[in-house]
Amino acid sequence: MSKKKSSGRPHQSFYAKHEAVILGGLSIVLIIGVWQAFWSAGMISPLFFSSPSAIVKQFRYTLVEGTLLSDMKYSGTNFAIGFVLAVITGVVAGVLIGWYRRLRLFCDPFLNAFYATPRIAMVPLIIIWFGIGIWSKVFIVFLSAFFPVLINTVGGVRALDRDLLRAAKAYCASDWQIFKTLAIPGSVPFILTGVRQGVALGLIGMVVGEMVGSSQGVGFMVVYGGQTFNTDTLFVGMIVIAFSGIALTWLAERLERRFSRWRPER
Amino acid sequence: MVKLSIEHLSKRYWFEREDREVLAVSDVSLAVEDGEFLAIVGPSGCGKTTLLNIVAGLLPYEEGTVSIDGKRVDGPGVDRAVVFQHSSLLPWRTIAGNIRYGMEMQRRFDEATMHQRADHFVKMVGLNGFEKHFPNELSGGMQQRVNLARALAADPKVLLMDEPFAALDAQTREFMQAELLKIWSQDRKTVLFITHQINEAVYLADRVAVMSARPGRLKGVFKIPFGRPRTLSLKRDPQFLEIEDSIWKLIEEESQKLNMVLAEK
Ligand SMILES: Nc1ncnc2c1ncn2[C@@H]1O[C@H](COP(=O)(O)OP(=O)(O)OP(=O)(O)O)[C@@H](O)[C@H]1O
Ligand SMILES: [Mg+2]
């Protein structure tokens, strides 16, 4: 009974549709398998390295009897507060600095100096200012994520297409209309690129903050695991951080793509 | 009745890198009648875009006067709309949104009128069904139609077009020329059409003004005697070819003079 489809979505085989997942999954399974095999053969010293099975065991242990959940909550809260603050202030400041030329010239030396300095170098100072409580961690995350958001937003607002600007002017657009209809929508993809970079740098900030002055959090878990030669714990911490990074970056990329639908395929 | 009048217009650019002046347009005088389709042809770099941008109010000028309905042009106005060579559509707006754009900026129509006019002009340029598409999903020819619809929807008294079909392939261009004539014949707005294709100018226009290479001067104005509506087969008419040829000769003579000047140096 089925009518032949005249057009529409071209047919793709199951493999073609899921090629990335299949090949990527295969690679993960293969590596974990080889790793476990070497471990089981006794070729890896437990002092220096761990194994998939040991990590899974340790993960379960820290999750159920240890502090993994509270550590994740602690780190996650710090990250969330710092990151959200960074995105809000970064976008607002970036739009203003990008739009008002004089403000930009005024802020430029300061921004350049800040941008060029590795934020890690400021961690000791921040701990002096904020103590070793949660606000020093929040501030480090904030500072790490703020600059990529800010710099990209400024770039986006400034990257006004000259042809579009000319067209808007030919139709008597006011400055406010140009701002609303050209500068803001045009900078959305730039802002989201900034957010994606901010995720990565904010995570680094979170871990570094906890490594330097903290007694909880996932970053602390890694340091503590190292100091006590508890390689399994160290690996659990690293993997939790890695997965948060992957998940957050994936989210940011989806967001980026969702709002760049009008962009030509890259 | 004269709609657009250009009198003794000259435009100099300050060429920063070589620290000298460039005379881009030199003493051009031209009067375009109400409802007339006037084309300007000339070699590359002769100041056509400069001239059009001045009329559009996008470039300031010091020498001479440009006026519409007797009023001096000082900046962009709702009495003009421009179709640029590059379609300059907003990539994040749909086709319908792009067609509305000019009207939105000019704030002359209320919401309901804008909606209805956008609808009307989408159909007029034959893009119904594509309202929700984005510009990057359209071909070059279709994008230029959106560009044209955006200008027409703003209801200008004078339509300014700067090589709107230059980026299209030969076949699409011919098709768009015929399409433009069809649309234009519905309400016969005053049109200033710039091109470097003589053939296109003769086919479309009531009169063709020829500009010389640097500095851009007006070399001559040809009256095109063909009635309307015109069909594409007109391009093979002997008289058509004759006019095309004499325009060619005028431009060629010009470039030979230029070569001689260069050779003497
Ligand atoms: N912003 C500018 N600054 C300096 N010189 C300019 C500027 N814009 C144009 N010119 C010069 O003015 C002259 C005319 O330029 P214009 O763009 O008007 O030519 P055109 O006839 O439109 O050429 P084309 O057919 O290639 O589009 C050129 O010699 C160019 O070098
Ligand atoms: Mg030009």
Coordinates of C-alpha atoms and ligand atoms in Angstrom, one line a residue:
Chain A
M1 CA 0.0 0.0 0.0
S2 CA 2.9 2.3 0.8
K3 CA 3.2 5.1 -1.8
K4 CA 6.6 5.6 -3.1
K5 CA 8.2 8.7 -1.6
S6 CA 8.8 11.2 -4.3
S7 CA 11.5 13.1 -2.5
G8 CA 12.6 14.0 1.0
R9 CA 15.3 12.7 3.3
P10 CA 17.7 10.6 1.3
H11 CA 18.0 7.1 2.5
Q12 CA 21.0 6.2 4.7
S13 CA 22.1 2.8 5.9
F14 CA 22.2 2.2 9.7
Y15 CA 26.0 2.3 9.6
A16 CA 26.2 5.5 7.6
K17 CA 23.9 7.2 10.0
H18 CA 25.8 6.2 13.1
E19 CA 29.3 6.0 11.7
A20 CA 30.8 8.4 14.3
V21 CA 29.3 6.6 17.3
I22 CA 30.2 3.1 15.9
L23 CA 33.8 3.9 15.2
G24 CA 34.3 6.0 18.3
G25 CA 32.8 3.3 20.5
L26 CA 34.9 0.6 18.9
S27 CA 38.0 2.6 19.6
I28 CA 37.1 3.0 23.3
V29 CA 36.2 -0.7 23.7
L30 CA 39.5 -1.7 22.0
I31 CA 41.7 0.5 24.2
I32 CA 40.0 -0.5 27.4
G33 CA 40.3 -4.1 26.4
V34 CA 44.0 -3.9 25.6
W35 CA 44.7 -1.9 28.8
Q36 CA 42.9 -4.5 30.9
A37 CA 44.7 -7.3 29.2
F38 CA 48.1 -5.8 29.9
W39 CA 47.1 -5.2 33.5
S40 CA 45.8 -8.8 33.9
A41 CA 49.1 -10.1 32.5
G42 CA 50.9 -8.3 35.4
M43 CA 52.8 -6.0 33.1
I44 CA 51.7 -2.7 34.8
S45 CA 52.8 -1.7 38.3
P46 CA 49.7 -0.7 40.5
L47 CA 51.8 2.1 42.0
F48 CA 52.1 4.0 38.7
F49 CA 49.0 3.1 36.9
S50 CA 45.6 1.6 37.3
S51 CA 43.3 -0.7 35.4
P52 CA 39.7 -0.4 34.1
S53 CA 38.5 -3.0 36.6
A54 CA 40.3 -1.3 39.5
I55 CA 38.9 2.1 38.5
V56 CA 35.4 0.7 38.3
K57 CA 35.8 -0.9 41.7
Q58 CA 37.2 2.3 43.3
F59 CA 34.5 4.4 41.6
R60 CA 31.8 2.2 43.2
Y61 CA 33.5 2.4 46.5
T62 CA 34.0 6.2 46.6
L63 CA 30.5 6.7 45.3
V64 CA 28.8 4.5 47.9
E65 CA 31.1 4.7 51.0
G66 CA 33.4 7.5 50.1
T67 CA 33.0 11.2 49.4
L68 CA 32.7 11.2 45.6
L69 CA 29.1 12.5 45.6
S70 CA 29.8 15.3 48.0
D71 CA 33.0 16.2 46.1
M72 CA 31.2 16.3 42.8
K73 CA 28.5 18.5 44.4
Y74 CA 31.1 20.8 45.9
S75 CA 33.0 21.2 42.6
G76 CA 29.9 21.4 40.5
T77 CA 28.4 24.2 42.6
N78 CA 31.6 26.2 42.4
F79 CA 31.9 25.7 38.7
A80 CA 28.2 26.5 38.1
I81 CA 28.3 29.8 40.1
G82 CA 31.5 31.0 38.6
F83 CA 30.6 30.0 35.1
V84 CA 27.2 31.5 35.0
L85 CA 28.6 34.8 36.4
A86 CA 31.3 34.7 33.8
V87 CA 28.9 34.3 30.9
I88 CA 26.5 37.0 32.1
T89 CA 29.2 39.6 32.8
G90 CA 31.3 38.5 29.8
V91 CA 28.5 39.0 27.4
V92 CA 27.3 42.3 28.8
A93 CA 30.8 43.8 29.0
G94 CA 31.7 42.3 25.6
V95 CA 28.7 43.9 23.9
L96 CA 29.4 47.3 25.5
I97 CA 33.1 47.2 24.7
G98 CA 32.5 45.9 21.2
W99 CA 29.9 48.6 20.4
Y100 CA 31.4 51.7 21.9
R101 CA 34.7 52.4 20.3
R102 CA 35.9 54.8 23.0
L103 CA 35.2 52.3 25.7
R104 CA 37.1 49.7 23.8
L105 CA 40.2 52.0 23.4
F106 CA 39.9 52.8 27.1
C107 CA 39.8 49.2 28.2
D108 CA 42.2 47.7 25.6
P109 CA 45.5 47.9 27.5
F110 CA 43.9 46.4 30.6
L111 CA 42.2 43.6 28.6
N112 CA 45.4 42.8 26.7
A113 CA 47.4 42.5 29.9
F114 CA 44.9 40.3 31.5
Y115 CA 44.4 38.2 28.5
A116 CA 48.1 37.5 28.1
T117 CA 48.7 36.6 31.7
P118 CA 48.0 33.0 32.5
R119 CA 45.1 33.1 35.0
I120 CA 46.8 30.4 37.0
A121 CA 49.5 32.9 38.0
M122 CA 46.9 34.7 39.9
V123 CA 45.7 31.8 42.0
P124 CA 47.8 32.5 45.1
L125 CA 46.7 36.1 45.1
I126 CA 43.1 35.1 44.8
I127 CA 43.5 32.7 47.8
I128 CA 44.9 35.6 49.8
W129 CA 41.9 37.7 48.9
F130 CA 39.1 35.2 49.3
G131 CA 40.6 32.6 51.7
I132 CA 40.4 28.9 51.0
G133 CA 36.5 28.7 51.2
I134 CA 34.3 28.3 48.2
W135 CA 34.5 31.9 47.0
S136 CA 38.2 31.6 46.0
K137 CA 37.3 28.6 43.8
V138 CA 34.3 30.4 42.4
F139 CA 36.4 33.4 41.5
I140 CA 39.1 31.3 39.8
V141 CA 36.4 29.6 37.6
F142 CA 34.9 33.0 36.9
L143 CA 38.2 34.5 35.9
S144 CA 39.1 31.6 33.7
A145 CA 35.8 31.5 31.8
F146 CA 35.2 35.3 31.7
F147 CA 37.9 36.2 29.3
P148 CA 37.1 33.8 26.4
V149 CA 33.5 34.9 26.6
L150 CA 34.4 38.6 26.7
I151 CA 37.0 38.5 23.9
N152 CA 34.7 36.5 21.6
T153 CA 31.7 38.7 22.3
V154 CA 33.8 41.8 21.5
G155 CA 35.0 40.2 18.3
G156 CA 31.4 39.2 17.4
V157 CA 30.0 42.7 17.9
R158 CA 32.8 44.2 16.0
A159 CA 32.7 41.8 13.1
L160 CA 29.7 43.7 11.6
D161 CA 29.5 42.8 7.9
R162 CA 30.1 46.0 5.9
D163 CA 27.7 45.0 3.2
L164 CA 24.9 44.5 5.7
L165 CA 25.8 47.7 7.4
R166 CA 25.5 49.6 4.1
A167 CA 22.2 47.9 3.4
A168 CA 20.8 48.9 6.8
K169 CA 21.9 52.4 6.4
A170 CA 20.4 52.6 2.9
Y171 CA 17.1 51.8 4.6
C172 CA 17.6 54.6 7.1
A173 CA 18.3 52.3 10.1
S174 CA 19.1 54.0 13.4
D175 CA 22.1 53.1 15.5
W176 CA 19.8 51.3 17.9
Q177 CA 18.2 49.3 15.0
I178 CA 21.7 48.4 13.6
F179 CA 22.7 47.2 17.1
K180 CA 19.5 45.2 17.5
T181 CA 19.2 43.7 14.0
L182 CA 22.9 43.3 13.0
A183 CA 25.3 43.5 15.9
I184 CA 23.5 41.2 18.3
P185 CA 22.3 38.4 16.1
G186 CA 25.6 38.5 14.2
S187 CA 27.6 38.0 17.4
V188 CA 25.5 35.0 18.7
P189 CA 27.8 32.4 17.1
F190 CA 30.9 34.2 18.4
I191 CA 29.4 34.3 21.9
L192 CA 28.7 30.6 21.9
T193 CA 32.2 29.9 20.7
G194 CA 33.3 31.9 23.7
V195 CA 31.0 29.9 26.0
R196 CA 32.5 26.7 24.6
Q197 CA 36.0 27.9 25.3
G198 CA 34.9 29.1 28.7
V199 CA 33.7 25.7 29.6
A200 CA 37.1 24.2 29.0
L201 CA 39.0 26.9 30.7
G202 CA 36.6 27.2 33.6
L203 CA 37.0 23.4 34.3
I204 CA 40.8 23.9 34.4
G205 CA 40.3 26.8 36.8
M206 CA 38.0 24.6 39.0
V207 CA 40.6 21.8 39.2
V208 CA 43.5 24.1 39.8
G209 CA 41.7 26.0 42.5
E210 CA 41.0 22.8 44.4
M211 CA 44.5 21.5 43.9
V212 CA 46.1 24.6 45.5
G213 CA 43.9 25.3 48.4
S214 CA 41.1 23.0 49.3
S215 CA 40.1 19.9 51.3
Q216 CA 37.3 18.8 49.1
G217 CA 36.2 18.6 45.5
V218 CA 37.1 16.4 42.6
G219 CA 40.3 18.4 42.0
F220 CA 41.3 17.8 45.6
M221 CA 40.5 14.1 45.2
V222 CA 43.1 13.8 42.4
V223 CA 45.8 15.6 44.4
Y224 CA 45.0 13.6 47.5
G225 CA 45.1 10.3 45.5
G226 CA 48.5 11.3 44.2
Q227 CA 49.9 12.3 47.5
T228 CA 48.8 9.0 49.1
F229 CA 49.9 6.9 46.2
N230 CA 46.3 5.8 45.7
T231 CA 46.5 5.6 42.0
D232 CA 42.9 4.2 41.6
T233 CA 41.4 7.2 43.4
L234 CA 43.5 9.6 41.3
F235 CA 42.1 7.9 38.1
V236 CA 38.5 8.1 39.3
G237 CA 38.9 11.8 39.9
M238 CA 40.5 12.3 36.5
I239 CA 37.8 10.4 34.7
V240 CA 35.0 12.3 36.5
I241 CA 36.7 15.5 35.4
A242 CA 37.2 14.3 31.8
F243 CA 33.6 13.2 31.5
S244 CA 32.2 16.5 32.8
G245 CA 34.4 18.2 30.3
I246 CA 33.1 16.0 27.5
A247 CA 29.5 16.4 28.5
L248 CA 29.7 20.2 29.0
T249 CA 31.6 20.7 25.7
W250 CA 29.1 18.6 23.9
L251 CA 26.2 20.7 25.3
A252 CA 27.9 23.9 24.3
E253 CA 28.6 22.6 20.8
R254 CA 24.9 21.6 20.4
L255 CA 23.9 25.1 21.6
E256 CA 26.4 26.6 19.1
R257 CA 25.0 24.6 16.3
R258 CA 21.4 25.2 17.2
F259 CA 21.9 29.0 16.9
S260 CA 24.1 28.9 13.8
R261 CA 21.5 27.1 11.7
W262 CA 21.7 29.9 9.1
R263 CA 25.5 29.5 8.7
P264 CA 26.8 27.7 5.7
E265 CA 27.9 24.2 6.4
R266 CA 31.4 24.2 7.7
Chain B
M1 CA 8.6 65.6 -14.9
V2 CA 12.1 65.1 -13.6
K3 CA 12.3 62.8 -10.7
L4 CA 16.0 62.5 -10.1
S5 CA 18.4 65.3 -11.1
I6 CA 22.2 65.2 -10.9
E7 CA 23.9 68.5 -11.7
H8 CA 27.7 69.0 -12.1
L9 CA 28.4 66.3 -9.6
S10 CA 32.0 65.6 -8.9
K11 CA 33.5 63.3 -6.2
R12 CA 37.0 63.0 -5.0
Y13 CA 38.4 60.3 -2.8
W14 CA 41.4 60.8 -0.6
F15 CA 43.7 57.9 -1.5
E16 CA 45.4 57.4 1.9
R17 CA 48.2 55.0 0.8
E18 CA 49.6 57.2 -2.0
D19 CA 48.7 60.4 -0.2
R20 CA 46.9 61.9 -3.2
E21 CA 43.4 62.6 -4.4
V22 CA 41.5 60.4 -6.9
L23 CA 38.8 62.1 -9.0
A24 CA 36.2 59.3 -9.2
V25 CA 33.3 61.2 -10.8
S26 CA 33.8 64.3 -12.8
D27 CA 31.2 66.9 -13.6
V28 CA 28.3 64.5 -14.3
S29 CA 24.9 66.0 -15.1
L30 CA 21.9 63.8 -15.7
A31 CA 18.1 64.0 -15.3
V32 CA 15.9 61.0 -14.9
E33 CA 12.3 61.4 -15.7
D34 CA 9.5 60.1 -13.4
G35 CA 8.9 56.5 -14.4
E36 CA 11.9 56.3 -16.5
F37 CA 14.3 53.3 -16.6
L38 CA 17.8 54.7 -17.0
A39 CA 20.9 52.5 -17.2
I40 CA 24.5 53.6 -16.8
V41 CA 27.2 51.6 -18.4
G42 CA 30.9 52.1 -18.2
P43 CA 34.2 50.3 -17.8
S44 CA 35.2 49.0 -14.4
G45 CA 36.4 51.6 -11.9
C46 CA 34.8 54.5 -13.8
G47 CA 32.8 55.6 -10.7
K48 CA 29.4 54.0 -11.3
T49 CA 29.1 52.7 -7.7
T50 CA 30.4 56.0 -6.4
L51 CA 27.6 57.8 -8.3
L52 CA 24.9 55.4 -7.1
N53 CA 26.1 55.5 -3.5
I54 CA 25.9 59.3 -3.6
V55 CA 22.3 59.2 -5.0
A56 CA 21.5 56.6 -2.3
G57 CA 22.8 59.0 0.3
L58 CA 25.5 56.6 1.5
L59 CA 28.4 58.8 0.4
P60 CA 28.8 62.5 1.2
Y61 CA 29.5 64.9 -1.7
E62 CA 30.7 68.4 -1.9
E63 CA 30.7 69.5 -5.6
G64 CA 27.4 69.7 -7.5
T65 CA 23.9 68.8 -6.5
V66 CA 21.8 65.6 -6.5
S67 CA 18.1 66.1 -5.9
I68 CA 14.9 64.1 -5.9
D69 CA 11.7 65.9 -6.5
G70 CA 13.7 69.1 -6.2
K71 CA 14.9 68.2 -2.7
R72 CA 18.6 68.0 -2.2
V73 CA 19.9 64.5 -1.3
D74 CA 21.6 64.5 2.1
G75 CA 21.7 61.0 3.4
P76 CA 19.5 58.0 2.9
G77 CA 15.8 58.4 2.6
V78 CA 12.6 56.5 2.4
D79 CA 12.1 57.7 -1.2
R80 CA 14.9 55.5 -2.3
A81 CA 15.8 51.8 -2.1
V82 CA 18.9 50.0 -3.2
V83 CA 19.5 46.6 -4.7
F84 CA 23.2 45.9 -4.2
Q85 CA 25.5 43.7 -6.3
H86 CA 26.0 41.4 -3.4
S87 CA 22.6 40.4 -2.1
S88 CA 23.6 41.6 1.4
L89 CA 20.8 39.6 3.0
L90 CA 20.8 39.0 6.7
P91 CA 21.9 35.3 7.0
W92 CA 20.0 34.8 10.3
R93 CA 16.7 36.0 8.9
T94 CA 14.4 33.9 6.8
I95 CA 13.4 35.0 3.3
A96 CA 10.2 36.6 4.7
G97 CA 12.1 38.3 7.4
N98 CA 14.6 39.7 4.9
I99 CA 11.9 41.0 2.7
R100 CA 10.4 42.8 5.7
Y101 CA 13.8 44.2 6.8
G102 CA 13.7 47.4 4.7
M103 CA 10.2 48.2 5.8
E104 CA 11.1 47.5 9.5
M105 CA 14.0 49.9 9.3
Q106 CA 12.0 52.6 7.7
R107 CA 9.1 52.3 10.2
R108 CA 6.6 53.6 7.6
F109 CA 4.1 50.7 7.7
D110 CA 2.2 49.1 10.6
E111 CA 2.7 45.5 11.4
A112 CA -0.3 44.3 9.4
T113 CA 0.7 46.2 6.3
M114 CA 4.3 45.0 6.5
H115 CA 3.0 41.4 6.7
Q116 CA 0.7 41.8 3.8
R117 CA 3.3 43.6 1.7
A118 CA 6.0 41.0 2.4
D119 CA 3.5 38.4 1.3
H120 CA 2.7 40.2 -1.9
F121 CA 6.3 40.7 -2.9
V122 CA 7.4 37.2 -2.1
K123 CA 4.8 36.1 -4.7
M124 CA 5.8 38.9 -7.1
V125 CA 9.4 37.6 -7.3
G126 CA 8.2 34.0 -7.5
L127 CA 9.5 32.8 -4.2
N128 CA 6.3 31.7 -2.5
G129 CA 7.0 28.5 -0.6
F130 CA 10.5 29.7 0.4
E131 CA 9.4 32.2 3.1
K132 CA 10.8 30.1 5.9
H133 CA 14.1 29.3 4.2
F134 CA 17.4 31.0 5.1
P135 CA 19.4 32.8 2.4
N136 CA 22.1 30.2 2.4
E137 CA 19.6 27.7 1.2
L138 CA 18.9 29.7 -1.9
S139 CA 20.7 30.0 -5.2
G140 CA 22.4 33.2 -6.2
G141 CA 19.5 34.2 -8.5
M142 CA 16.9 33.5 -5.9
Q143 CA 18.9 35.6 -3.4
Q144 CA 18.9 38.5 -5.8
R145 CA 15.2 38.2 -6.1
V146 CA 14.9 38.5 -2.3
N147 CA 17.1 41.6 -2.6
L148 CA 14.8 43.0 -5.2
A149 CA 11.7 42.2 -3.2
R150 CA 13.1 43.8 -0.1
A151 CA 13.7 47.0 -2.1
L152 CA 10.3 47.0 -3.7
A153 CA 8.5 46.2 -0.5
A154 CA 9.9 49.4 1.0
D155 CA 7.8 51.3 -1.7
P156 CA 10.5 53.7 -2.9
K157 CA 10.0 56.4 -5.5
V158 CA 13.4 55.7 -7.0
L159 CA 14.9 52.3 -7.3
L160 CA 18.7 52.2 -7.4
M161 CA 20.3 49.0 -8.7
D162 CA 24.1 48.5 -8.7
E163 CA 25.0 45.6 -11.0
P164 CA 22.4 43.4 -9.4
F165 CA 22.9 40.5 -11.8
A166 CA 26.7 40.7 -12.3
A167 CA 27.4 37.7 -10.1
L168 CA 24.9 35.4 -11.9
D169 CA 25.6 33.0 -14.7
A170 CA 24.6 34.1 -18.2
Q171 CA 21.4 32.1 -18.4
T172 CA 20.1 33.1 -15.0
R173 CA 21.0 36.7 -15.7
E174 CA 18.9 36.7 -18.9
F175 CA 16.0 35.2 -17.0
M176 CA 16.3 37.8 -14.2
Q177 CA 16.4 40.6 -16.8
A178 CA 13.1 39.5 -18.3
E179 CA 11.7 39.0 -14.8
L180 CA 12.8 42.5 -13.7
L181 CA 11.1 44.0 -16.7
K182 CA 7.9 42.2 -16.0
I183 CA 7.9 43.3 -12.4
W184 CA 8.9 46.9 -13.3
S185 CA 6.1 47.2 -15.9
Q186 CA 3.5 46.7 -13.1
D187 CA 4.1 50.1 -11.5
R188 CA 6.9 51.7 -13.5
K189 CA 9.0 53.2 -10.8
T190 CA 11.9 55.4 -11.6
V191 CA 15.0 53.2 -11.9
L192 CA 18.7 54.0 -12.0
F193 CA 20.3 50.8 -13.1
I194 CA 24.1 50.3 -13.2
T195 CA 25.8 47.6 -15.2
H196 CA 28.9 47.1 -17.3
Q197 CA 27.1 44.9 -19.7
I198 CA 26.0 47.0 -22.7
N199 CA 23.6 44.3 -23.8
E200 CA 21.8 44.3 -20.5
A201 CA 21.5 48.1 -20.4
V202 CA 20.0 48.3 -23.9
Y203 CA 17.6 45.5 -23.3
L204 CA 16.3 47.0 -20.0
A205 CA 16.4 50.8 -20.3
D206 CA 14.6 53.7 -21.9
R207 CA 17.9 55.5 -22.0
V208 CA 21.5 54.4 -21.6
A209 CA 24.1 56.8 -20.2
V210 CA 27.7 55.9 -21.0
M211 CA 30.5 56.8 -18.6
S212 CA 34.2 57.1 -19.5
A213 CA 37.1 55.6 -17.6
R214 CA 38.8 57.6 -14.9
P215 CA 37.9 60.2 -14.1
G216 CA 34.2 59.1 -14.6
R217 CA 32.6 61.5 -17.1
L218 CA 29.4 61.3 -18.9
K219 CA 30.3 60.4 -22.5
G220 CA 26.9 60.3 -24.1
V221 CA 23.3 59.3 -23.6
F222 CA 21.5 56.9 -26.0
K223 CA 17.8 56.8 -26.4
I224 CA 16.5 53.3 -26.8
P225 CA 13.7 53.3 -29.3
F226 CA 12.1 49.9 -28.5
G227 CA 8.6 49.8 -27.1
R228 CA 7.4 47.6 -24.3
P229 CA 6.8 44.9 -23.4
R230 CA 10.2 43.6 -24.6
T231 CA 11.1 40.0 -25.1
L232 CA 14.5 38.4 -24.9
S233 CA 14.4 37.9 -28.7
L234 CA 14.8 41.6 -29.0
K235 CA 18.5 41.0 -28.3
R236 CA 18.9 39.5 -31.8
D237 CA 17.1 42.4 -33.5
P238 CA 19.5 44.2 -36.0
Q239 CA 18.6 47.6 -34.6
F240 CA 19.4 46.3 -31.1
L241 CA 22.8 45.1 -32.3
E242 CA 23.4 48.4 -34.0
I243 CA 22.8 50.4 -30.8
E244 CA 24.9 48.0 -28.8
D245 CA 27.7 48.4 -31.4
S246 CA 27.7 52.2 -31.3
I247 CA 27.9 52.2 -27.5
W248 CA 30.7 49.7 -27.8
K249 CA 32.6 52.0 -30.1
L250 CA 32.2 55.0 -27.8
I251 CA 33.7 53.0 -24.9
E252 CA 36.4 51.5 -27.1
E253 CA 37.4 54.9 -28.4
E254 CA 37.7 55.9 -24.8
S255 CA 40.0 53.1 -23.8
Q256 CA 42.2 53.7 -26.8
K257 CA 42.6 57.3 -25.8
L258 CA 43.6 56.0 -22.4
N259 CA 46.1 53.6 -23.9
M260 CA 47.7 56.4 -25.9
V261 CA 48.0 58.6 -22.8
L262 CA 49.7 55.7 -21.1
A263 CA 52.0 55.0 -24.0
E264 CA 53.2 58.6 -24.1
K265 CA 54.2 58.5 -20.4
Ligands
LIG1 N1 36.8 54.4 -0.6 C1 37.6 54.7 -1.7 N2 38.7 55.4 -1.4 C2 39.6 55.7 -2.5 N3 39.3 55.5 -3.8 C3 38.1 54.9 -4.1 C4 37.2 54.5 -3.0 N4 36.1 53.9 -3.6 C5 36.4 53.9 -4.9 N5 37.5 54.5 -5.2 C6 38.1 54.8 -6.5 O1 37.1 55.5 -7.3 C7 37.0 55.0 -8.6 C8 35.6 54.6 -8.9 O2 35.2 53.5 -8.1 P1 33.8 52.8 -8.2 O3 33.7 51.7 -7.2 O4 32.7 53.9 -8.2 O5 33.9 52.2 -9.7 P2 32.8 51.3 -10.5 O6 32.5 52.0 -11.8 O7 31.6 51.0 -9.7 O8 33.6 50.0 -10.8 P3 33.1 48.5 -11.0 O9 32.5 48.4 -12.3 O10 34.4 47.7 -10.9 O11 32.2 48.2 -9.8 C9 38.0 53.8 -8.7 O12 39.1 54.3 -9.4 C10 38.4 53.5 -7.3 O13 39.7 53.2 -7.2
MG2 MG 30.8 49.1 -8.8

